[in-house]
């Protein structure tokens, strides 16, 4: 299928996914090798990911959701434990807490404009049962990592970073990347994410024992891998826990390995488009930009959200953009979903509720043409206003 068939009727789709001839060749080579899962390409991809992120250990898994699940298990979370998580995120951040029988405690974001979790709200919701914080770098904008780290250290909590939308985001002036400040980081290689292979994910950590635990649990808690056995090591194995099949297969590892060297340029291109959007949209009445220039420079730009005056205008704005052929999306706050309604704290989540109702994410990709940006800017200008 050609890219145009996927794009369908949209003049400017939400994002672009371009698979190069080299990528296709890498996958074909893998298929022709006859080794289809947990082999040399997975090992090489993990090594390259560790170098890219600066995390000492990178363990690939079958999805970002699997990465969060294994991070929660490796952190030792279970029934009776409370885990703090922002209310404004994708549902998997909170579902992973529930997979292990722990309780998500929804926290508010700083403001609709700075929509990452508010460390002050996190601090307020710590109880004797709190065991961990899942910090989300939402839309690729780095969360307040230093403040979350300090809170976790002070209260003896584990920090898990949900980096599913944030590969390559920079957290501080030292250039530390997302996934290196928490005890564990969880990444996604889903098709819409900045580094995509279709379905896939990874757990990062600096602690060898946590990496070993994630490796064990991703493959049935088997004490040796098929690749080890193939190479004549460890002919016998034991089962030491309840494990899963959360392995990434070799064709996807091959695709990731082929695509990873282009990721940095892709993030630079996304940032350049965001800067252009901000310049050209800063004077549009009724359309508010999120975060500040400093955050823009450190973010890895999964999405480009803007704020409208209220829900009604946001919905109308999206309709107008749709009519102009411009695809948009938005994320509801978790406590507005049926399954998560009961997790809303009694004192409410005003900023998360507000940003859920007011934001709209515009098209953004690594290969957006100048014409596509022009189309979006013109459509936004036409749709904005009273
Ligand atoms: C995509 C995403 C996930 C889940 O990743 P999958 O690979 O789709 O399972 C988790 N958290 C956030 C914030 C995401 O955007």
Short mmCIF file of C-alpha atoms and ligand atoms in Angstrom, two decimals:
data_model
loop_
_atom_site.label_atom_id
_atom_site.label_comp_id
_atom_site.label_asym_id
_atom_site.label_seq_id
_atom_site.Cartn_x
_atom_site.Cartn_y
_atom_site.Cartn_z
CA UNK A 1 0.00 0.00 0.00
CA UNK A 2 1.31 3.45 -0.87
CA UNK A 3 1.46 6.24 1.71
CA UNK A 4 -1.23 8.14 -0.22
CA UNK A 5 -3.66 5.27 0.29
CA UNK A 6 -3.10 5.48 4.05
CA UNK A 7 -3.50 9.26 4.12
CA UNK A 8 -6.88 8.98 2.40
CA UNK A 9 -8.91 12.15 2.15
CA UNK A 10 -6.80 14.34 4.43
CA UNK A 11 -4.93 17.13 2.70
CA UNK A 12 -2.67 17.31 5.74
CA UNK A 13 -2.74 14.17 7.92
CA UNK A 14 -1.90 14.33 11.62
CA UNK A 15 1.54 12.84 11.04
CA UNK A 16 3.70 11.31 8.32
CA UNK A 17 5.35 7.92 8.41
CA UNK A 18 7.97 7.37 5.76
CA UNK A 19 9.60 3.99 5.39
CA UNK A 20 12.78 4.27 3.32
CA UNK A 21 14.19 1.74 0.86
CA UNK A 22 16.95 1.06 3.39
CA UNK A 23 14.31 0.26 6.02
CA UNK A 24 12.60 -2.20 3.66
CA UNK A 25 15.98 -3.77 2.81
CA UNK A 26 16.81 -4.15 6.52
CA UNK A 27 13.52 -5.94 7.19
CA UNK A 28 13.92 -8.17 4.11
CA UNK A 29 17.46 -9.08 5.17
CA UNK A 30 16.10 -10.06 8.54
CA UNK A 31 13.31 -12.19 7.05
CA UNK A 32 15.80 -13.86 4.71
CA UNK A 33 18.08 -14.65 7.65
CA UNK A 34 15.38 -16.97 9.00
CA UNK A 35 15.87 -15.73 12.56
CA UNK A 36 12.64 -13.96 13.44
CA UNK A 37 12.68 -13.16 17.13
CA UNK A 38 15.13 -12.32 19.96
CA UNK A 39 18.34 -12.44 17.98
CA UNK A 40 21.28 -10.31 16.92
CA UNK A 41 19.15 -7.43 15.60
CA UNK A 42 17.31 -7.07 18.91
CA UNK A 43 20.65 -7.03 20.74
CA UNK A 44 22.07 -4.43 18.34
CA UNK A 45 18.91 -2.29 18.56
CA UNK A 46 19.11 -2.35 22.37
CA UNK A 47 22.78 -1.35 22.27
CA UNK A 48 22.01 1.53 19.87
CA UNK A 49 19.05 2.67 22.02
CA UNK A 50 21.20 2.67 25.13
CA UNK A 51 23.74 4.87 23.31
CA UNK A 52 21.04 7.19 21.95
CA UNK A 53 19.26 7.76 25.27
CA UNK A 54 22.30 7.59 27.54
CA UNK A 55 20.51 4.98 29.67
CA UNK A 56 22.96 2.24 30.73
CA UNK A 57 20.39 -0.50 30.02
CA UNK A 58 17.74 -0.58 27.29
CA UNK A 59 15.45 -3.62 27.10
CA UNK A 60 13.09 -3.81 24.11
CA UNK A 61 9.56 -5.13 24.54
CA UNK A 62 6.45 -5.58 22.41
CA UNK A 63 4.80 -2.20 23.18
CA UNK A 64 4.94 0.91 25.31
CA UNK A 65 2.13 -0.53 27.40
CA UNK A 66 4.18 -3.70 28.02
CA UNK A 67 7.12 -1.46 28.96
CA UNK A 68 4.99 0.35 31.57
CA UNK A 69 3.63 -2.96 32.89
CA UNK A 70 7.12 -4.44 33.32
CA UNK A 71 8.39 -1.19 34.83
CA UNK A 72 5.62 -1.39 37.46
CA UNK A 73 6.48 -5.05 38.17
CA UNK A 74 10.22 -4.36 38.32
CA UNK A 75 9.49 -1.53 40.75
CA UNK A 76 7.77 -4.11 42.96
CA UNK A 77 4.37 -2.42 42.82
CA UNK A 78 1.33 -4.44 43.79
CA UNK A 79 -2.01 -4.49 45.63
CA UNK A 80 -2.34 -1.88 48.37
CA UNK A 81 0.21 0.43 46.75
CA UNK A 82 -0.75 3.88 45.49
CA UNK A 83 0.94 5.28 42.40
CA UNK A 84 0.71 8.94 41.46
CA UNK A 85 0.06 9.62 37.79
CA UNK A 86 -1.09 12.70 35.87
CA UNK A 87 -4.77 12.86 34.91
CA UNK A 88 -3.79 14.32 31.54
CA UNK A 89 -2.03 11.49 29.71
CA UNK A 90 -2.79 8.51 27.49
CA UNK A 91 -4.70 5.80 29.35
CA UNK A 92 -1.84 3.26 29.29
CA UNK A 93 0.09 5.32 31.90
CA UNK A 94 -2.65 4.54 34.43
CA UNK A 95 -3.75 1.11 33.13
CA UNK A 96 -0.26 -0.29 33.82
CA UNK A 97 -0.69 0.58 37.51
CA UNK A 98 -3.92 -1.39 37.54
CA UNK A 99 -2.37 -4.41 35.73
CA UNK A 100 -0.29 -5.04 38.88
CA UNK A 101 -3.22 -4.47 41.26
CA UNK A 102 -1.96 -1.11 42.52
CA UNK A 103 -4.15 2.00 42.70
CA UNK A 104 -3.62 5.00 40.42
CA UNK A 105 -4.00 8.35 42.16
CA UNK A 106 -4.68 11.01 39.57
CA UNK A 107 -2.76 14.27 39.90
CA UNK A 108 -3.37 17.62 38.29
CA UNK A 109 -1.15 19.30 35.70
CA UNK A 110 0.58 22.66 36.23
CA UNK A 111 -1.80 24.61 33.98
CA UNK A 112 -3.58 24.13 30.65
CA UNK A 113 -0.61 25.86 29.00
CA UNK A 114 2.02 23.78 30.85
CA UNK A 115 0.15 20.54 30.86
CA UNK A 116 2.68 18.20 32.52
CA UNK A 117 2.11 16.92 36.05
CA UNK A 118 2.33 19.53 38.82
CA UNK A 119 4.97 18.45 41.39
CA UNK A 120 3.11 20.44 44.06
CA UNK A 121 -0.07 18.43 43.41
CA UNK A 122 1.97 15.21 43.45
CA UNK A 123 3.43 16.19 46.85
CA UNK A 124 -0.05 16.97 48.20
CA UNK A 125 -1.36 13.51 47.28
CA UNK A 126 1.42 11.44 48.88
CA UNK A 127 0.11 9.12 51.62
CA UNK A 128 1.77 6.36 53.68
CA UNK A 129 0.66 3.93 50.94
CA UNK A 130 2.30 5.84 48.06
CA UNK A 131 5.09 3.80 46.48
CA UNK A 132 5.79 5.39 43.10
CA UNK A 133 5.22 8.26 40.70
CA UNK A 134 4.71 7.83 36.96
CA UNK A 135 5.90 11.08 35.38
CA UNK A 136 4.76 11.57 31.79
CA UNK A 137 6.62 13.77 29.29
CA UNK A 138 3.40 14.51 27.46
CA UNK A 139 3.45 15.36 23.74
CA UNK A 140 7.27 15.24 24.04
CA UNK A 141 7.51 18.21 26.46
CA UNK A 142 9.81 17.31 29.37
CA UNK A 143 8.05 17.04 32.72
CA UNK A 144 9.50 18.72 35.85
CA UNK A 145 12.00 15.90 36.22
CA UNK A 146 14.24 17.49 38.86
CA UNK A 147 11.29 18.32 41.11
CA UNK A 148 9.79 14.83 40.70
CA UNK A 149 13.19 13.22 41.37
CA UNK A 150 13.62 15.30 44.54
CA UNK A 151 10.11 14.40 45.79
CA UNK A 152 10.69 10.70 45.13
CA UNK A 153 14.06 10.79 46.91
CA UNK A 154 12.59 12.62 49.89
CA UNK A 155 9.70 10.16 50.29
CA UNK A 156 11.44 6.94 49.21
CA UNK A 157 9.31 6.53 46.07
CA UNK A 158 10.22 4.97 42.72
CA UNK A 159 10.09 7.33 39.74
CA UNK A 160 8.92 5.75 36.49
CA UNK A 161 9.08 8.00 33.43
CA UNK A 162 6.50 7.44 30.72
CA UNK A 163 8.59 8.48 27.71
CA UNK A 164 6.23 6.98 25.11
CA UNK A 165 5.90 10.40 23.45
CA UNK A 166 9.29 11.75 24.41
CA UNK A 167 12.23 9.86 22.96
CA UNK A 168 15.09 12.35 22.63
CA UNK A 169 13.55 15.00 24.89
CA UNK A 170 16.15 16.80 27.03
CA UNK A 171 15.38 17.19 30.73
CA UNK A 172 18.01 19.62 32.01
CA UNK A 173 20.97 21.85 31.19
CA UNK A 174 23.33 18.87 31.41
CA UNK A 175 21.54 17.34 28.42
CA UNK A 176 20.09 14.39 30.31
CA UNK A 177 17.47 12.67 28.22
CA UNK A 178 14.00 11.45 29.07
CA UNK A 179 14.27 7.97 30.56
CA UNK A 180 17.44 8.58 32.57
CA UNK A 181 16.15 10.42 35.66
CA UNK A 182 13.64 7.85 36.90
CA UNK A 183 14.64 4.41 38.18
CA UNK A 184 12.81 3.16 35.08
CA UNK A 185 11.75 4.69 31.76
CA UNK A 186 9.10 3.31 29.38
CA UNK A 187 9.15 4.09 25.65
CA UNK A 188 6.87 3.24 22.72
CA UNK A 189 7.73 2.50 19.10
CA UNK A 190 4.06 2.50 18.03
CA UNK A 191 3.45 3.70 14.49
CA UNK A 192 2.61 7.31 15.44
CA UNK A 193 5.55 7.80 17.77
CA UNK A 194 8.76 9.58 16.72
CA UNK A 195 10.71 6.31 16.39
CA UNK A 196 8.18 3.87 14.99
CA UNK A 197 8.32 0.22 13.98
CA UNK A 198 4.55 -0.52 14.09
CA UNK A 199 4.30 -1.99 17.58
CA UNK A 200 7.16 -2.02 20.06
CA UNK A 201 8.59 -0.48 23.18
CA UNK A 202 11.51 -0.38 25.59
CA UNK A 203 12.36 -0.09 29.26
CA UNK A 204 15.43 1.94 30.25
CA UNK A 205 17.21 1.85 33.59
CA UNK A 206 20.59 2.48 35.17
CA UNK A 207 20.19 -0.49 37.54
CA UNK A 208 21.37 -3.84 36.22
CA UNK A 209 19.08 -5.73 38.61
CA UNK A 210 16.02 -3.88 37.26
CA UNK A 211 17.13 -4.51 33.65
CA UNK A 212 17.62 -8.21 34.47
CA UNK A 213 14.16 -8.37 36.00
CA UNK A 214 12.54 -6.75 32.94
CA UNK A 215 14.45 -9.15 30.63
CA UNK A 216 13.28 -12.12 32.69
CA UNK A 217 9.62 -11.07 32.79
CA UNK A 218 9.40 -10.18 29.08
CA UNK A 219 10.02 -13.81 28.17
CA UNK A 220 8.08 -16.11 30.51
CA UNK A 221 10.58 -15.66 33.38
CA UNK A 222 12.73 -18.21 31.57
CA UNK A 223 16.29 -18.17 32.86
CA UNK A 224 17.88 -18.45 29.39
CA UNK A 225 16.86 -16.98 26.03
CA UNK A 226 16.26 -18.86 22.78
CA UNK A 227 19.25 -17.00 21.33
CA UNK A 228 21.46 -18.20 24.20
CA UNK A 229 20.28 -21.75 23.62
CA UNK A 230 20.80 -21.43 19.87
CA UNK A 231 24.39 -20.37 20.52
CA UNK A 232 24.87 -23.44 22.66
CA UNK A 233 24.72 -21.71 26.03
CA UNK A 234 22.47 -22.78 28.90
CA UNK A 235 20.82 -25.85 27.39
CA UNK A 236 18.62 -26.16 30.48
CA UNK A 237 16.39 -23.45 31.88
CA UNK A 238 14.26 -22.74 34.89
CA UNK A 239 11.10 -20.68 35.41
CA UNK A 240 11.43 -18.37 38.38
CA UNK A 241 8.31 -16.18 38.27
CA UNK A 242 5.09 -15.51 36.35
CA UNK A 243 6.40 -14.02 33.11
CA UNK A 244 4.88 -12.77 29.88
CA UNK A 245 5.54 -12.89 26.18
CA UNK A 246 6.41 -9.23 25.72
CA UNK A 247 9.27 -9.79 23.25
CA UNK A 248 10.00 -7.52 20.29
CA UNK A 249 10.52 -9.57 17.14
CA UNK A 250 13.56 -9.36 14.87
CA UNK A 251 11.91 -7.69 11.82
CA UNK A 252 10.77 -4.83 14.07
CA UNK A 253 14.20 -4.63 15.70
CA UNK A 254 15.71 -4.50 12.19
CA UNK A 255 13.32 -1.70 11.23
CA UNK A 256 14.09 0.22 14.42
CA UNK A 257 17.82 -0.23 13.95
CA UNK A 258 17.53 1.08 10.39
CA UNK A 259 15.41 4.08 11.44
CA UNK A 260 17.25 5.11 14.62
CA UNK A 261 20.15 6.91 12.85
CA UNK A 262 17.57 9.26 11.26
CA UNK A 263 15.76 10.01 14.54
CA UNK A 264 17.88 13.01 15.62
CA UNK A 265 17.32 14.74 12.26
CA UNK A 266 13.62 13.89 12.48
CA UNK A 267 13.36 15.55 15.90
CA UNK A 268 15.24 18.61 14.61
CA UNK A 269 12.79 18.86 11.71
CA UNK A 270 9.81 18.55 14.06
CA UNK A 271 11.24 21.31 16.28
CA UNK A 272 11.79 23.57 13.26
CA UNK A 273 8.15 23.08 12.23
CA UNK A 274 7.00 23.85 15.78
CA UNK A 275 9.08 27.04 15.82
CA UNK A 276 7.53 28.08 12.50
CA UNK A 277 4.01 27.29 13.71
CA UNK A 278 4.61 29.35 16.85
CA UNK A 279 5.93 32.31 14.92
CA UNK A 280 3.08 32.28 12.43
CA UNK A 281 0.31 31.57 14.95
CA UNK A 282 1.39 33.79 17.86
CA UNK A 283 -0.89 36.65 16.78
CA UNK A 284 -3.99 34.59 15.96
CA UNK A 285 -6.82 35.71 18.23
CA UNK A 286 -8.37 32.93 20.30
CA UNK A 287 -5.49 30.50 19.70
CA UNK A 288 -3.04 30.18 22.60
CA UNK A 289 0.36 28.48 22.36
CA UNK A 290 1.53 26.03 25.05
CA UNK A 291 4.79 26.04 27.05
CA UNK A 292 7.62 28.54 26.44
CA UNK A 293 10.55 28.75 24.04
CA UNK A 294 12.90 26.99 26.48
CA UNK A 295 10.60 23.97 26.67
CA UNK A 296 10.25 23.98 22.88
CA UNK A 297 14.04 23.69 22.52
CA UNK A 298 14.20 20.71 24.92
CA UNK A 299 11.07 18.88 23.75
CA UNK A 300 11.04 16.06 21.19
CA UNK A 301 7.69 17.15 19.71
CA UNK A 302 5.40 14.19 19.43
CA UNK A 303 2.47 16.57 18.92
CA UNK A 304 1.76 20.29 18.60
CA UNK A 305 -1.19 21.24 20.79
CA UNK A 306 -2.74 24.70 20.94
CA UNK A 307 -5.47 25.98 23.28
CA UNK A 308 -8.83 27.40 22.25
CA UNK A 309 -11.05 29.50 24.50
CA UNK A 310 -13.34 26.67 25.59
CA UNK A 311 -14.63 23.22 24.63
CA UNK A 312 -17.32 24.52 22.29
CA UNK A 313 -14.81 26.62 20.32
CA UNK A 314 -12.29 23.79 20.33
CA UNK A 315 -14.85 21.40 18.84
CA UNK A 316 -15.91 23.96 16.22
CA UNK A 317 -12.25 24.73 15.43
CA UNK A 318 -11.63 21.01 14.81
CA UNK A 319 -14.68 20.82 12.54
CA UNK A 320 -13.45 23.81 10.53
CA UNK A 321 -9.97 22.32 10.18
CA UNK A 322 -11.48 19.01 9.13
CA UNK A 323 -13.47 20.80 6.42
CA UNK A 324 -10.17 22.31 5.22
CA UNK A 325 -8.63 18.83 5.01
CA UNK A 326 -6.49 19.24 8.13
CA UNK A 327 -6.53 16.29 10.54
CA UNK A 328 -6.35 17.07 14.28
CA UNK A 329 -6.69 15.16 17.52
CA UNK A 330 -7.00 15.69 21.28
CA UNK A 331 -6.62 13.74 24.54
CA UNK A 332 -9.48 13.62 27.04
CA UNK A 333 -8.38 13.80 30.70
CA UNK A 334 -8.44 10.29 32.21
CA UNK A 335 -11.17 10.99 34.78
CA UNK A 336 -13.60 11.84 31.98
CA UNK A 337 -13.52 8.19 30.80
CA UNK A 338 -16.15 5.83 32.28
CA UNK A 339 -13.47 3.43 33.58
CA UNK A 340 -11.53 6.19 35.36
CA UNK A 341 -14.36 8.38 36.66
CA UNK A 342 -14.13 6.84 40.11
CA UNK A 343 -10.42 7.74 40.33
CA UNK A 344 -11.07 11.49 40.27
CA UNK A 345 -10.13 12.98 43.64
CA UNK A 346 -12.85 14.78 45.57
CA UNK A 347 -11.02 18.10 45.28
CA UNK A 348 -11.03 17.83 41.49
CA UNK A 349 -8.43 18.19 38.74
CA UNK A 350 -9.18 21.67 37.39
CA UNK A 351 -6.19 22.19 35.09
CA UNK A 352 -6.29 18.66 33.63
CA UNK A 353 -10.04 19.02 33.01
CA UNK A 354 -9.51 22.38 31.37
CA UNK A 355 -6.68 21.36 29.04
CA UNK A 356 -8.61 18.21 28.04
CA UNK A 357 -11.51 20.40 27.00
CA UNK A 358 -9.57 23.21 25.36
CA UNK A 359 -6.62 21.77 23.42
CA UNK A 360 -6.33 20.65 19.84
CA UNK A 361 -3.22 18.98 18.37
CA UNK A 362 -2.27 20.14 14.86
CA UNK A 363 -0.43 18.03 12.25
CA UNK A 364 3.26 17.47 12.97
CA UNK A 365 5.79 15.12 11.45
CA UNK A 366 9.46 14.80 10.56
CA UNK A 367 8.87 15.37 6.84
CA UNK A 368 6.20 18.07 6.76
CA UNK A 369 6.43 20.15 3.60
CA UNK A 370 6.35 23.96 3.58
CA UNK A 371 3.07 23.67 1.65
CA UNK A 372 1.53 21.49 4.37
CA UNK A 373 2.54 24.00 7.06
CA UNK A 374 1.05 26.82 4.93
CA UNK A 375 -2.21 24.87 4.61
CA UNK A 376 -2.43 24.32 8.37
CA UNK A 377 -1.58 27.95 9.20
CA UNK A 378 -4.18 29.24 6.72
CA UNK A 379 -6.82 26.84 8.06
CA UNK A 380 -6.07 27.86 11.67
CA UNK A 381 -6.32 31.55 10.78
CA UNK A 382 -9.63 31.00 8.99
CA UNK A 383 -11.05 28.86 11.80
CA UNK A 384 -9.96 31.09 14.69
CA UNK A 385 -11.79 34.12 15.91
CA UNK A 386 -15.22 34.67 17.37
C1 LIG B 1 1.53 5.53 23.11
C2 LIG B 1 1.57 5.72 24.58
C3 LIG B 1 1.66 4.64 25.49
C4 LIG B 1 1.52 3.21 25.06
O1 LIG B 1 2.39 2.80 24.07
P1 LIG B 1 1.95 1.60 23.10
O2 LIG B 1 3.21 1.27 22.38
O3 LIG B 1 0.89 2.12 22.19
O4 LIG B 1 1.47 0.48 23.95
C5 LIG B 1 1.83 4.93 26.83
N1 LIG B 1 1.85 6.18 27.28
C6 LIG B 1 1.74 7.25 26.46
C7 LIG B 1 1.82 8.63 27.03
C8 LIG B 1 1.57 7.04 25.09
O5 LIG B 1 1.43 8.09 24.28
#
